[in-house]
Amino acid sequence: MSLPLPLVAQTVPAYNTRRTTLDQRGMQVLSAWAVGNVAVSGARYFATDGPEKYFHQMNVGWGVVNLALAGGSLLAARRATLPTDQAGTVKAQLRTENLYLLNTGLDVAYVATGFYLKERARSRSTQRQQERLTGYGRSLLLQGGFLLAFDGILFAAHHAHGKTGLYPLLSHLEAGPNSVAFVAKL
């Protein structure tokens, strides 16, 4: 028994809309984090010295970059054309999951670099070098830790979305040497 095409045609757009909504909400969270970093650390930079000054300096830099990434992503989402077919949807889903998984790996590297900079600060010959590396290391620990949680949560949300919305559709997909068919198992 074949799965009726209208059901698939109705399910795919709704699925893609939900995936886009997950991304947009994530970018709104990242934007809020970025604005908070720029505002708080921007103000604190001028009121602190030593390692704290460098901590806030690095946080402002991270905030600007994150705001640019989130803003660009939100603008691109408005202009994007969502796939209308199942193959395009699968490709978009896997691209999204892989992106968040790759980012999670980068976030681990940020945290590791933060620990490295803090440890490296101990062997620097001048107080200024020690303070700079300590402050930058602390910032990388904070930013990397946040991004690790952020990207991990978004990966998990998108993967769960795929498991409940897309992958069950694919379980009705059978491929042969010259054909692809949707079937309902009885």
XYZ file of C-alpha atoms in Angstrom:
186
model
C 0.000 0.000 0.000
C 1.478 3.356 -0.989
C 1.518 6.398 1.249
C -0.676 9.112 -0.293
C 1.395 11.948 -1.738
C -0.771 14.763 -0.276
C 0.128 13.628 3.264
C 3.829 13.858 2.446
C 3.356 17.205 0.680
C 1.536 18.590 3.731
C 4.015 17.174 6.241
C 7.229 18.414 4.597
C 6.417 22.169 4.685
C 5.233 21.963 8.300
C 8.381 20.055 9.216
C 10.636 22.628 7.542
C 8.804 25.503 9.201
C 9.388 23.924 12.611
C 13.100 23.395 11.871
C 13.424 27.037 10.851
C 11.596 28.135 13.996
C 14.052 26.143 16.149
C 16.956 27.870 14.423
C 15.425 31.331 14.748
C 14.756 30.887 18.453
C 18.317 29.697 18.915
C 19.649 32.750 17.104
C 17.479 34.987 19.278
C 19.065 33.414 22.369
C 22.540 33.861 20.877
C 21.706 37.494 20.043
C 20.577 38.155 23.605
C 23.779 36.563 24.949
C 25.852 38.671 22.566
C 24.094 41.938 23.440
C 24.529 41.144 27.142
C 28.243 40.529 26.628
C 28.747 43.756 24.706
C 26.722 45.823 27.181
C 27.983 44.401 30.477
C 31.584 43.760 29.495
C 31.720 46.977 27.486
C 30.862 48.931 30.628
C 33.008 46.807 32.949
C 36.055 47.104 30.679
C 36.412 50.769 31.635
C 35.845 50.112 35.350
C 38.363 47.285 35.864
C 42.034 46.562 35.479
C 44.291 43.532 35.511
C 42.927 40.190 34.321
C 39.333 41.430 34.627
C 39.962 44.159 32.048
C 41.209 41.562 29.531
C 38.323 39.249 30.423
C 35.840 41.973 29.521
C 37.803 42.988 26.426
C 37.589 39.430 25.067
C 33.899 39.155 26.002
C 33.113 42.259 23.950
C 34.920 40.705 20.988
C 32.966 37.480 21.356
C 29.749 39.468 21.694
C 30.357 41.353 18.446
C 31.159 38.156 16.543
C 28.178 36.266 17.991
C 25.854 39.158 17.242
C 27.073 39.269 13.638
C 26.600 35.490 13.250
C 23.150 35.472 14.842
C 22.003 38.572 12.961
C 23.260 37.196 9.665
C 21.541 33.892 10.314
C 18.243 35.581 11.171
C 18.403 37.698 8.014
C 19.271 34.684 5.876
C 16.350 32.746 7.345
C 13.945 35.454 6.186
C 15.234 35.175 2.626
C 15.612 31.402 2.545
C 13.403 29.204 0.447
C 12.444 26.103 2.367
C 12.663 22.779 0.570
C 9.327 21.464 -0.634
C 10.451 17.927 -1.296
C 11.542 15.177 1.016
C 15.064 14.865 -0.421
C 15.742 18.578 0.082
C 14.299 18.364 3.568
C 16.549 15.460 4.515
C 19.569 17.332 3.141
C 18.663 20.496 5.072
C 18.038 18.508 8.270
C 21.364 16.700 8.089
C 23.201 19.934 7.249
C 21.638 21.603 10.305
C 22.464 18.722 12.657
C 26.020 18.473 11.324
C 26.561 22.209 11.710
C 25.590 22.152 15.396
C 27.651 19.013 15.953
C 30.707 20.636 14.339
C 30.169 23.780 16.423
C 30.022 21.631 19.566
C 33.463 20.258 18.710
C 34.789 23.788 18.188
C 33.319 24.796 21.548
C 35.297 22.035 23.263
C 38.405 23.486 21.605
C 37.529 26.971 22.942
C 37.222 25.625 26.480
C 40.494 23.690 26.152
C 42.202 26.830 24.853
C 40.853 28.751 27.842
C 42.453 26.267 30.222
C 45.670 26.394 28.196
C 45.865 30.204 28.334
C 45.245 30.248 32.069
C 48.021 27.695 32.582
C 50.353 29.472 30.153
C 49.875 32.737 32.072
C 51.781 31.242 35.012
C 54.987 30.998 32.983
C 54.935 34.509 31.508
C 57.684 36.859 32.581
C 55.696 40.083 32.903
C 52.657 40.820 34.978
C 50.894 42.325 31.945
C 51.329 39.097 29.954
C 50.086 37.059 32.910
C 47.025 39.270 33.340
C 46.202 39.255 29.631
C 46.449 35.467 29.269
C 44.514 34.899 32.488
C 41.723 37.268 31.421
C 41.520 35.880 27.902
C 41.564 32.327 29.280
C 38.674 33.070 31.638
C 36.707 34.616 28.794
C 37.276 31.580 26.585
C 36.087 29.324 29.413
C 32.899 31.375 29.814
C 32.178 31.835 26.113
C 33.175 28.300 25.157
C 31.107 26.871 28.009
C 28.045 28.847 26.978
C 28.459 27.925 23.309
C 29.029 24.261 24.205
C 25.703 24.194 26.046
C 23.985 26.296 23.356
C 25.155 24.202 20.390
C 24.609 20.952 22.280
C 21.033 21.889 23.124
C 20.299 22.993 19.558
C 21.813 19.802 18.160
C 19.688 17.732 20.543
C 16.545 19.740 19.684
C 17.084 19.363 15.947
C 17.931 15.681 16.257
C 14.792 15.071 18.324
C 12.809 17.025 15.738
C 14.203 14.749 13.034
C 13.377 11.628 15.026
C 9.769 12.667 15.549
C 9.037 14.488 12.300
C 11.274 13.362 9.466
C 12.894 10.040 10.188
C 9.533 8.261 10.669
C 8.592 9.446 7.168
C 11.800 7.932 5.875
C 10.929 4.586 7.427
C 8.205 4.398 4.763
C 10.757 4.912 2.012
C 11.984 1.943 0.021
C 14.515 2.161 -2.739
C 15.006 -0.322 -5.526
C 17.443 -0.420 -8.416
C 15.226 1.771 -10.607
C 12.685 3.280 -8.225
C 11.891 4.868 -4.920
C 8.506 4.280 -3.285
C 6.626 5.242 -0.142
C 4.984 2.222 1.447
C 2.864 1.601 4.503
C 3.742 -1.555 6.400
C 0.719 -3.627 7.409
